[in-house]
Amino acid sequence: MRWLALWLCLGTCSSCSGAQSALDPAGEEARQIADLFWLMAIAGGFIWLTVIGLLVHATRHERTPIDERIASRLIFWGGAAIPSLLLFLLLGYALWLMPGLRPFARAGEANGLRIEVTGEQFWWRVAYHLADGGVPILSANEIRLPVGERVEFLLKSTDVIHSFWIPALGGKMDMIPGRVNRLSLATKPGTYRGPCAEYCGTSHALMTFTAVAMQPAAFREWLSVRANPSPGASLPGRDIFLRNGCGACHRVAGTQAEGGVGPDLSHMGSRGTIGAGVLPTDDEAVRSFIAHPHLIKPGSKMPDFNMLPQQDIAEIASWLKGLE
Ligand code: CUA
């Protein structure tokens, strides 16, 4: 039994770090939330231990009649005054933190870069709006951020309510159809994982994204590469992709594929995962996704393309994977 308890404790500790842990903060907002968590956990633990200690004390000692005045004082202080004071202090601290976590509070500090993220069933549409007001740079399921610079997120949804959350960087913000919610975040270098934090349908649990924080110079360089269409080498896969109508739903910058229904596939090969975090970007995974998206991602809008010859699927996969 003791070993089981120890094992369970160690199991909980293992989630205290990593790419998707609110307890391993990499941004100012996440640090404040983690501080609040630890304060609440320590205060709660202390109160629990005190109550359990008193309980054990009460069961072990011989009961002698207690003076009524002392009993009333005990009830007043232990039962009403001290708990109220503790709750008041904890609530006060939480309220004091709130202004800094509110959507607009730090928007003024944003450096002009706004990243529009739209929740879709079951992936993330991403558009970078630069300060110069030029054409937005489109992407999907991966967000790149400049280290140390505050970025403003514009969060939307087109179908149902999703929720945007990068636990290591800050709090959650719902994505609600018909409105734009705002969140501003700054980050340390690293790669973080963000889940969808609101049940949105069959593949809700398969809706994640990666946030990669890069040094500002590397980030600008990355943006400038994205701003210039790269049709990829003229491989047979490109013609097969276009011939089979994939471009009606997907966009690949620099080709006739201009569809906006599914994820933007320009530079797909440079992303670490496909299907919004479901599989690694390797040949086999891309081939299986094209052939049977419903087996990998139940409820997705993409039809199965298993009727295509295996060779054609392999050619499309190798072209897409080469789009870096
Ligand atoms: Cu999107 Cu849950």
mmCIF file of C-alpha atoms and ligand atoms in Angstrom:
data_model
loop_
_atom_site.group_PDB
_atom_site.id
_atom_site.type_symbol
_atom_site.label_atom_id
_atom_site.label_comp_id
_atom_site.label_asym_id
_atom_site.label_seq_id
_atom_site.Cartn_x
_atom_site.Cartn_y
_atom_site.Cartn_z
ATOM 1 C CA MET A 1 0.000 0.000 0.000
ATOM 2 C CA ARG A 2 2.823 2.396 0.932
ATOM 3 C CA TRP A 3 4.611 1.639 -2.318
ATOM 4 C CA LEU A 4 1.422 2.306 -4.233
ATOM 5 C CA ALA A 5 1.051 5.682 -2.485
ATOM 6 C CA LEU A 6 4.690 6.564 -3.235
ATOM 7 C CA TRP A 7 4.288 5.517 -6.841
ATOM 8 C CA LEU A 8 1.144 7.678 -7.172
ATOM 9 C CA CYS A 9 2.988 10.660 -5.646
ATOM 10 C CA LEU A 10 5.878 10.232 -8.079
ATOM 11 C CA GLY A 11 3.356 9.940 -10.904
ATOM 12 C CA THR A 12 1.873 13.333 -10.047
ATOM 13 C CA CYS A 13 5.351 14.900 -9.819
ATOM 14 C CA SER A 14 6.163 13.760 -13.362
ATOM 15 C CA SER A 15 3.583 16.219 -14.710
ATOM 16 C CA CYS A 16 5.308 19.182 -13.022
ATOM 17 C CA SER A 17 7.621 19.786 -15.983
ATOM 18 C CA GLY A 18 7.601 19.430 -19.733
ATOM 19 C CA ALA A 19 6.222 21.109 -22.829
ATOM 20 C CA GLN A 20 2.625 21.173 -21.610
ATOM 21 C CA SER A 21 2.874 21.909 -17.905
ATOM 22 C CA ALA A 22 1.365 24.922 -16.185
ATOM 23 C CA LEU A 23 3.782 24.173 -13.327
ATOM 24 C CA ASP A 24 6.848 24.732 -15.516
ATOM 25 C CA PRO A 25 6.140 28.338 -16.538
ATOM 26 C CA ALA A 26 7.984 29.925 -19.454
ATOM 27 C CA GLY A 27 6.094 33.215 -19.467
ATOM 28 C CA GLU A 28 5.117 35.950 -17.021
ATOM 29 C CA GLU A 29 1.390 35.083 -16.976
ATOM 30 C CA ALA A 30 2.080 31.373 -16.492
ATOM 31 C CA ARG A 31 4.484 32.185 -13.649
ATOM 32 C CA GLN A 32 1.811 34.195 -11.833
ATOM 33 C CA ILE A 33 -0.708 31.391 -12.292
ATOM 34 C CA ALA A 34 1.842 28.824 -11.048
ATOM 35 C CA ASP A 35 2.618 31.033 -8.002
ATOM 36 C CA LEU A 36 -1.095 31.209 -7.228
ATOM 37 C CA PHE A 37 -1.378 27.439 -7.591
ATOM 38 C CA TRP A 38 1.528 26.793 -5.205
ATOM 39 C CA LEU A 39 0.240 29.288 -2.666
ATOM 40 C CA MET A 40 -3.234 27.706 -2.770
ATOM 41 C CA ALA A 41 -1.771 24.184 -2.607
ATOM 42 C CA ILE A 42 0.540 25.006 0.327
ATOM 43 C CA ALA A 43 -2.145 26.919 2.232
ATOM 44 C CA GLY A 44 -4.697 24.158 1.548
ATOM 45 C CA GLY A 45 -2.185 21.492 2.635
ATOM 46 C CA PHE A 46 -1.401 23.411 5.829
ATOM 47 C CA ILE A 47 -5.095 23.790 6.709
ATOM 48 C CA TRP A 48 -5.728 20.105 5.970
ATOM 49 C CA LEU A 49 -2.805 19.015 8.155
ATOM 50 C CA THR A 50 -3.986 21.270 11.001
ATOM 51 C CA VAL A 51 -7.528 19.896 10.870
ATOM 52 C CA ILE A 52 -6.306 16.279 10.664
ATOM 53 C CA GLY A 53 -3.878 16.971 13.537
ATOM 54 C CA LEU A 54 -6.703 18.313 15.708
ATOM 55 C CA LEU A 55 -8.860 15.343 14.791
ATOM 56 C CA VAL A 56 -6.145 12.871 15.776
ATOM 57 C CA HIS A 57 -5.547 14.835 18.983
ATOM 58 C CA ALA A 58 -9.270 14.707 19.794
ATOM 59 C CA THR A 59 -9.470 10.947 19.310
ATOM 60 C CA ARG A 60 -6.362 10.134 21.342
ATOM 61 C CA HIS A 61 -6.799 12.179 24.495
ATOM 62 C CA GLU A 62 -9.112 11.604 27.323
ATOM 63 C CA ARG A 63 -12.052 13.934 27.088
ATOM 64 C CA THR A 64 -12.260 16.270 30.070
ATOM 65 C CA PRO A 65 -15.134 18.770 30.306
ATOM 66 C CA ILE A 66 -14.087 22.047 28.680
ATOM 67 C CA ASP A 67 -15.025 25.466 29.992
ATOM 68 C CA GLU A 68 -17.911 26.890 27.989
ATOM 69 C CA ARG A 69 -16.174 30.240 27.461
ATOM 70 C CA ILE A 70 -13.069 28.542 26.064
ATOM 71 C CA ALA A 71 -15.256 26.373 23.844
ATOM 72 C CA SER A 72 -17.049 29.414 22.380
ATOM 73 C CA ARG A 73 -13.746 31.174 21.772
ATOM 74 C CA LEU A 74 -12.387 28.080 20.080
ATOM 75 C CA ILE A 75 -15.421 27.922 17.810
ATOM 76 C CA PHE A 76 -15.238 31.656 17.068
ATOM 77 C CA TRP A 77 -11.533 31.729 16.221
ATOM 78 C CA GLY A 78 -11.002 28.245 14.803
ATOM 79 C CA GLY A 79 -14.384 27.900 13.112
ATOM 80 C CA ALA A 80 -15.085 31.396 11.810
ATOM 81 C CA ALA A 81 -12.403 34.076 12.217
ATOM 82 C CA ILE A 82 -9.245 32.243 11.077
ATOM 83 C CA PRO A 83 -10.866 30.419 8.109
ATOM 84 C CA SER A 84 -12.476 33.682 6.940
ATOM 85 C CA LEU A 85 -9.187 35.550 7.258
ATOM 86 C CA LEU A 86 -7.287 32.873 5.316
ATOM 87 C CA LEU A 87 -9.914 32.742 2.567
ATOM 88 C CA PHE A 88 -9.946 36.545 2.414
ATOM 89 C CA LEU A 89 -6.138 36.664 2.028
ATOM 90 C CA LEU A 90 -6.111 33.971 -0.677
ATOM 91 C CA LEU A 91 -8.969 35.656 -2.550
ATOM 92 C CA GLY A 92 -7.230 39.030 -2.206
ATOM 93 C CA TYR A 93 -4.021 37.646 -3.722
ATOM 94 C CA ALA A 94 -5.938 36.014 -6.616
ATOM 95 C CA LEU A 95 -7.823 39.283 -7.330
ATOM 96 C CA TRP A 96 -4.577 41.241 -7.165
ATOM 97 C CA LEU A 97 -3.122 38.993 -9.890
ATOM 98 C CA MET A 98 -6.128 39.279 -12.181
ATOM 99 C CA PRO A 99 -5.560 42.663 -13.871
ATOM 100 C CA GLY A 100 -2.224 41.474 -15.325
ATOM 101 C CA LEU A 101 -3.884 38.367 -16.721
ATOM 102 C CA ARG A 102 -6.757 40.197 -18.349
ATOM 103 C CA PRO A 103 -6.807 40.173 -22.162
ATOM 104 C CA PHE A 104 -6.234 43.875 -22.826
ATOM 105 C CA ALA A 105 -3.999 44.578 -19.865
ATOM 106 C CA ARG A 106 -0.752 44.129 -21.728
ATOM 107 C CA ALA A 107 -1.954 44.583 -25.293
ATOM 108 C CA GLY A 108 -0.302 48.006 -25.394
ATOM 109 C CA GLU A 109 3.072 46.337 -24.863
ATOM 110 C CA ALA A 110 2.596 44.111 -27.927
ATOM 111 C CA ASN A 111 5.193 44.813 -30.580
ATOM 112 C CA GLY A 112 2.675 45.096 -33.394
ATOM 113 C CA LEU A 113 2.658 41.417 -34.291
ATOM 114 C CA ARG A 114 -0.795 39.917 -34.005
ATOM 115 C CA ILE A 115 -1.393 36.231 -34.477
ATOM 116 C CA GLU A 116 -4.915 35.253 -35.402
ATOM 117 C CA VAL A 117 -5.739 31.702 -34.356
ATOM 118 C CA THR A 118 -9.067 30.187 -35.379
ATOM 119 C CA GLY A 119 -10.343 26.977 -33.832
ATOM 120 C CA GLU A 120 -11.730 24.538 -36.406
ATOM 121 C CA GLN A 121 -13.030 20.975 -35.964
ATOM 122 C CA PHE A 122 -10.297 19.744 -35.236
ATOM 123 C CA TRP A 123 -7.295 21.897 -36.074
ATOM 124 C CA TRP A 124 -5.936 25.426 -35.717
ATOM 125 C CA ARG A 125 -5.933 28.014 -38.496
ATOM 126 C CA VAL A 126 -3.075 30.469 -37.960
ATOM 127 C CA ALA A 127 -2.517 33.869 -39.613
ATOM 128 C CA TYR A 128 0.346 36.248 -38.761
ATOM 129 C CA HIS A 129 -0.642 39.898 -39.151
ATOM 130 C CA LEU A 130 2.494 41.996 -39.307
ATOM 131 C CA ALA A 131 2.761 45.563 -38.069
ATOM 132 C CA ASP A 132 3.115 46.851 -41.656
ATOM 133 C CA GLY A 133 -0.434 45.705 -42.397
ATOM 134 C CA GLY A 134 0.635 43.600 -45.420
ATOM 135 C CA VAL A 135 -0.874 40.309 -46.537
ATOM 136 C CA PRO A 136 -1.157 37.954 -43.552
ATOM 137 C CA ILE A 137 1.103 34.907 -43.509
ATOM 138 C CA LEU A 138 -0.960 31.738 -43.261
ATOM 139 C CA SER A 139 -0.139 28.525 -41.467
ATOM 140 C CA ALA A 140 -1.795 25.813 -39.402
ATOM 141 C CA ASN A 141 -1.306 23.807 -36.223
ATOM 142 C CA GLU A 142 1.986 25.447 -35.316
ATOM 143 C CA ILE A 143 2.668 28.882 -33.887
ATOM 144 C CA ARG A 144 6.054 30.554 -33.966
ATOM 145 C CA LEU A 145 6.796 33.310 -31.474
ATOM 146 C CA PRO A 146 9.662 35.731 -30.971
ATOM 147 C CA VAL A 147 11.382 35.213 -27.600
ATOM 148 C CA GLY A 148 10.868 38.002 -25.087
ATOM 149 C CA GLU A 149 8.484 40.030 -27.257
ATOM 150 C CA ARG A 150 4.862 40.407 -26.362
ATOM 151 C CA VAL A 151 2.513 39.036 -29.014
ATOM 152 C CA GLU A 152 -1.205 39.618 -29.197
ATOM 153 C CA PHE A 153 -3.412 36.664 -30.098
ATOM 154 C CA LEU A 154 -6.782 37.194 -31.779
ATOM 155 C CA LEU A 155 -8.790 34.096 -30.994
ATOM 156 C CA LYS A 156 -11.774 33.044 -33.083
ATOM 157 C CA SER A 157 -13.878 30.065 -34.009
ATOM 158 C CA THR A 158 -16.001 29.256 -37.035
ATOM 159 C CA ASP A 159 -17.932 26.222 -35.798
ATOM 160 C CA VAL A 160 -18.194 25.436 -32.067
ATOM 161 C CA ILE A 161 -16.474 26.720 -28.932
ATOM 162 C CA HIS A 162 -12.819 25.715 -28.655
ATOM 163 C CA SER A 163 -10.334 26.934 -26.088
ATOM 164 C CA PHE A 164 -6.811 28.154 -26.716
ATOM 165 C CA TRP A 165 -4.328 27.189 -24.023
ATOM 166 C CA ILE A 166 -0.551 27.059 -23.879
ATOM 167 C CA PRO A 167 -0.180 25.942 -20.232
ATOM 168 C CA ALA A 168 3.512 26.829 -20.074
ATOM 169 C CA LEU A 169 2.850 30.399 -21.261
ATOM 170 C CA GLY A 170 -0.426 31.544 -19.761
ATOM 171 C CA GLY A 171 -4.081 30.968 -19.006
ATOM 172 C CA LYS A 172 -6.839 29.632 -21.213
ATOM 173 C CA MET A 173 -9.005 31.729 -23.491
ATOM 174 C CA ASP A 174 -12.153 30.430 -25.149
ATOM 175 C CA MET A 175 -12.610 30.728 -28.917
ATOM 176 C CA ILE A 176 -16.258 31.582 -29.448
ATOM 177 C CA PRO A 177 -18.041 31.734 -32.825
ATOM 178 C CA GLY A 178 -18.950 35.308 -33.713
ATOM 179 C CA ARG A 179 -16.455 37.036 -31.439
ATOM 180 C CA VAL A 180 -12.769 37.824 -31.213
ATOM 181 C CA ASN A 181 -11.130 37.163 -27.857
ATOM 182 C CA ARG A 182 -7.707 38.615 -27.181
ATOM 183 C CA LEU A 183 -4.766 37.319 -25.222
ATOM 184 C CA SER A 184 -1.262 38.672 -25.033
ATOM 185 C CA LEU A 185 1.741 36.536 -24.126
ATOM 186 C CA ALA A 186 5.518 36.740 -23.985
ATOM 187 C CA THR A 187 7.788 33.736 -23.761
ATOM 188 C CA LYS A 188 11.221 32.281 -23.061
ATOM 189 C CA PRO A 189 12.951 30.122 -25.711
ATOM 190 C CA GLY A 190 11.520 26.637 -26.067
ATOM 191 C CA THR A 191 8.922 24.441 -27.699
ATOM 192 C CA TYR A 192 5.582 24.166 -25.978
ATOM 193 C CA ARG A 193 2.435 22.192 -26.573
ATOM 194 C CA GLY A 194 -1.063 23.577 -26.515
ATOM 195 C CA PRO A 195 -4.209 21.459 -26.234
ATOM 196 C CA CYS A 196 -7.763 22.470 -27.083
ATOM 197 C CA ALA A 197 -9.246 23.029 -23.648
ATOM 198 C CA GLU A 198 -12.971 22.908 -24.443
ATOM 199 C CA TYR A 199 -14.784 19.798 -25.617
ATOM 200 C CA CYS A 200 -15.549 20.465 -29.275
ATOM 201 C CA GLY A 201 -16.503 17.105 -30.754
ATOM 202 C CA THR A 202 -15.246 13.624 -31.574
ATOM 203 C CA SER A 203 -11.590 14.527 -32.074
ATOM 204 C CA HIS A 204 -11.343 17.152 -29.330
ATOM 205 C CA ALA A 205 -8.575 15.147 -27.654
ATOM 206 C CA LEU A 206 -6.695 15.061 -30.985
ATOM 207 C CA MET A 207 -6.598 18.839 -31.371
ATOM 208 C CA THR A 208 -3.241 20.174 -30.240
ATOM 209 C CA PHE A 209 -0.659 22.570 -31.590
ATOM 210 C CA THR A 210 2.987 23.369 -31.069
ATOM 211 C CA ALA A 211 4.269 26.802 -30.059
ATOM 212 C CA VAL A 212 7.903 27.349 -30.949
ATOM 213 C CA ALA A 213 9.616 30.372 -29.386
ATOM 214 C CA MET A 214 12.542 31.530 -31.537
ATOM 215 C CA GLN A 215 15.154 34.247 -31.144
ATOM 216 C CA PRO A 216 13.713 37.462 -32.667
ATOM 217 C CA ALA A 217 16.191 37.583 -35.582
ATOM 218 C CA ALA A 218 15.538 33.950 -36.485
ATOM 219 C CA PHE A 219 11.812 34.591 -36.155
ATOM 220 C CA ARG A 220 11.898 37.548 -38.619
ATOM 221 C CA GLU A 221 13.931 35.408 -41.000
ATOM 222 C CA TRP A 222 11.368 32.612 -40.653
ATOM 223 C CA LEU A 223 8.533 35.059 -41.385
ATOM 224 C CA SER A 224 10.266 36.425 -44.458
ATOM 225 C CA VAL A 225 10.712 32.898 -45.855
ATOM 226 C CA ARG A 226 6.974 32.285 -45.248
ATOM 227 C CA ALA A 227 6.025 35.549 -46.930
ATOM 228 C CA ASN A 228 7.603 34.298 -50.161
ATOM 229 C CA PRO A 229 5.707 31.413 -51.697
ATOM 230 C CA SER A 230 7.668 28.221 -52.112
ATOM 231 C CA PRO A 231 5.918 25.864 -54.534
ATOM 232 C CA GLY A 232 8.462 23.151 -53.719
ATOM 233 C CA ALA A 233 10.411 21.198 -56.294
ATOM 234 C CA SER A 234 8.313 20.250 -59.293
ATOM 235 C CA LEU A 235 7.818 16.668 -58.194
ATOM 236 C CA PRO A 236 5.133 14.373 -59.654
ATOM 237 C CA GLY A 237 3.337 14.606 -56.298
ATOM 238 C CA ARG A 238 2.461 18.234 -56.957
ATOM 239 C CA ASP A 239 0.605 17.436 -60.189
ATOM 240 C CA ILE A 240 -1.177 14.489 -58.607
ATOM 241 C CA PHE A 241 -2.202 16.711 -55.658
ATOM 242 C CA LEU A 242 -3.604 19.362 -57.997
ATOM 243 C CA ARG A 243 -5.190 16.882 -60.413
ATOM 244 C CA ASN A 244 -7.165 15.178 -57.635
ATOM 245 C CA GLY A 245 -8.685 18.363 -56.373
ATOM 246 C CA CYS A 246 -6.775 18.542 -53.072
ATOM 247 C CA GLY A 247 -6.340 22.249 -53.765
ATOM 248 C CA ALA A 248 -10.078 22.797 -53.376
ATOM 249 C CA CYS A 249 -9.637 22.420 -49.624
ATOM 250 C CA HIS A 250 -5.941 23.038 -48.986
ATOM 251 C CA ARG A 251 -3.689 25.924 -49.848
ATOM 252 C CA VAL A 252 -0.077 25.503 -50.882
ATOM 253 C CA ALA A 253 1.527 28.896 -51.422
ATOM 254 C CA GLY A 254 2.913 29.385 -54.923
ATOM 255 C CA THR A 255 0.631 26.797 -56.566
ATOM 256 C CA GLN A 256 -2.956 26.864 -57.848
ATOM 257 C CA ALA A 257 -4.011 25.190 -54.585
ATOM 258 C CA GLU A 258 -5.861 28.030 -52.864
ATOM 259 C CA GLY A 259 -8.457 26.165 -50.790
ATOM 260 C CA GLY A 260 -9.331 27.493 -47.370
ATOM 261 C CA VAL A 261 -11.429 24.662 -45.934
ATOM 262 C CA GLY A 262 -8.597 22.561 -44.505
ATOM 263 C CA PRO A 263 -5.214 23.362 -43.020
ATOM 264 C CA ASP A 264 -2.737 25.410 -45.055
ATOM 265 C CA LEU A 265 -0.085 22.979 -46.271
ATOM 266 C CA SER A 266 2.566 25.470 -47.447
ATOM 267 C CA HIS A 267 5.795 24.504 -45.629
ATOM 268 C CA MET A 268 4.076 21.455 -44.151
ATOM 269 C CA GLY A 269 7.374 19.551 -44.101
ATOM 270 C CA SER A 270 8.838 22.042 -41.622
ATOM 271 C CA ARG A 271 6.213 21.267 -38.996
ATOM 272 C CA GLY A 272 6.970 18.528 -36.532
ATOM 273 C CA THR A 273 3.536 16.920 -36.652
ATOM 274 C CA ILE A 274 0.552 16.445 -38.953
ATOM 275 C CA GLY A 275 -3.178 16.337 -38.217
ATOM 276 C CA ALA A 276 -2.881 18.948 -35.422
ATOM 277 C CA GLY A 277 -0.361 17.099 -33.315
ATOM 278 C CA VAL A 278 -1.637 13.584 -34.043
ATOM 279 C CA LEU A 279 1.297 11.999 -35.907
ATOM 280 C CA PRO A 280 4.927 12.890 -36.624
ATOM 281 C CA THR A 281 5.629 14.363 -40.073
ATOM 282 C CA ASP A 282 7.100 11.249 -41.652
ATOM 283 C CA ASP A 283 6.331 9.568 -44.969
ATOM 284 C CA GLU A 284 4.316 6.740 -43.531
ATOM 285 C CA ALA A 285 2.155 8.996 -41.358
ATOM 286 C CA VAL A 286 1.423 11.412 -44.219
ATOM 287 C CA ARG A 287 0.510 8.485 -46.496
ATOM 288 C CA SER A 288 -1.861 6.988 -43.927
ATOM 289 C CA PHE A 289 -3.470 10.362 -43.250
ATOM 290 C CA ILE A 290 -4.205 10.892 -46.948
ATOM 291 C CA ALA A 291 -5.611 7.369 -47.295
ATOM 292 C CA HIS A 292 -7.657 7.171 -44.062
ATOM 293 C CA PRO A 293 -8.058 10.511 -42.292
ATOM 294 C CA HIS A 294 -11.112 9.169 -40.432
ATOM 295 C CA LEU A 295 -9.193 6.341 -38.831
ATOM 296 C CA ILE A 296 -6.595 8.792 -37.538
ATOM 297 C CA LYS A 297 -8.885 11.691 -36.837
ATOM 298 C CA PRO A 298 -12.522 10.642 -36.390
ATOM 299 C CA GLY A 299 -14.989 13.335 -37.362
ATOM 300 C CA SER A 300 -12.607 15.300 -39.585
ATOM 301 C CA LYS A 301 -14.066 16.828 -42.747
ATOM 302 C CA MET A 302 -11.412 15.357 -45.048
ATOM 303 C CA PRO A 303 -12.681 12.441 -47.140
ATOM 304 C CA ASP A 304 -10.656 9.233 -47.423
ATOM 305 C CA PHE A 305 -8.419 9.159 -50.510
ATOM 306 C CA ASN A 306 -7.806 5.457 -50.358
ATOM 307 C CA MET A 307 -9.190 5.083 -53.889
ATOM 308 C CA LEU A 308 -5.997 6.657 -55.261
ATOM 309 C CA PRO A 309 -3.252 4.261 -56.337
ATOM 310 C CA GLN A 310 -0.759 3.706 -53.502
ATOM 311 C CA GLN A 311 1.972 5.103 -55.747
ATOM 312 C CA ASP A 312 0.071 8.393 -56.174
ATOM 313 C CA ILE A 313 -0.477 8.695 -52.425
ATOM 314 C CA ALA A 314 3.229 8.103 -51.866
ATOM 315 C CA GLU A 315 4.123 10.799 -54.441
ATOM 316 C CA ILE A 316 1.780 13.354 -52.819
ATOM 317 C CA ALA A 317 3.176 12.507 -49.380
ATOM 318 C CA SER A 318 6.762 12.917 -50.465
ATOM 319 C CA TRP A 319 6.033 16.258 -52.175
ATOM 320 C CA LEU A 320 4.167 17.613 -49.118
ATOM 321 C CA LYS A 321 6.874 16.431 -46.778
ATOM 322 C CA GLY A 322 9.433 18.211 -48.932
ATOM 323 C CA LEU A 323 7.640 21.587 -48.548
ATOM 324 C CA GLU A 324 9.946 23.133 -46.016
HETATM 325 CU CU1 CUA B 1 -11.333 22.111 -30.206
HETATM 326 CU CU2 CUA B 1 -11.766 20.883 -28.258
#
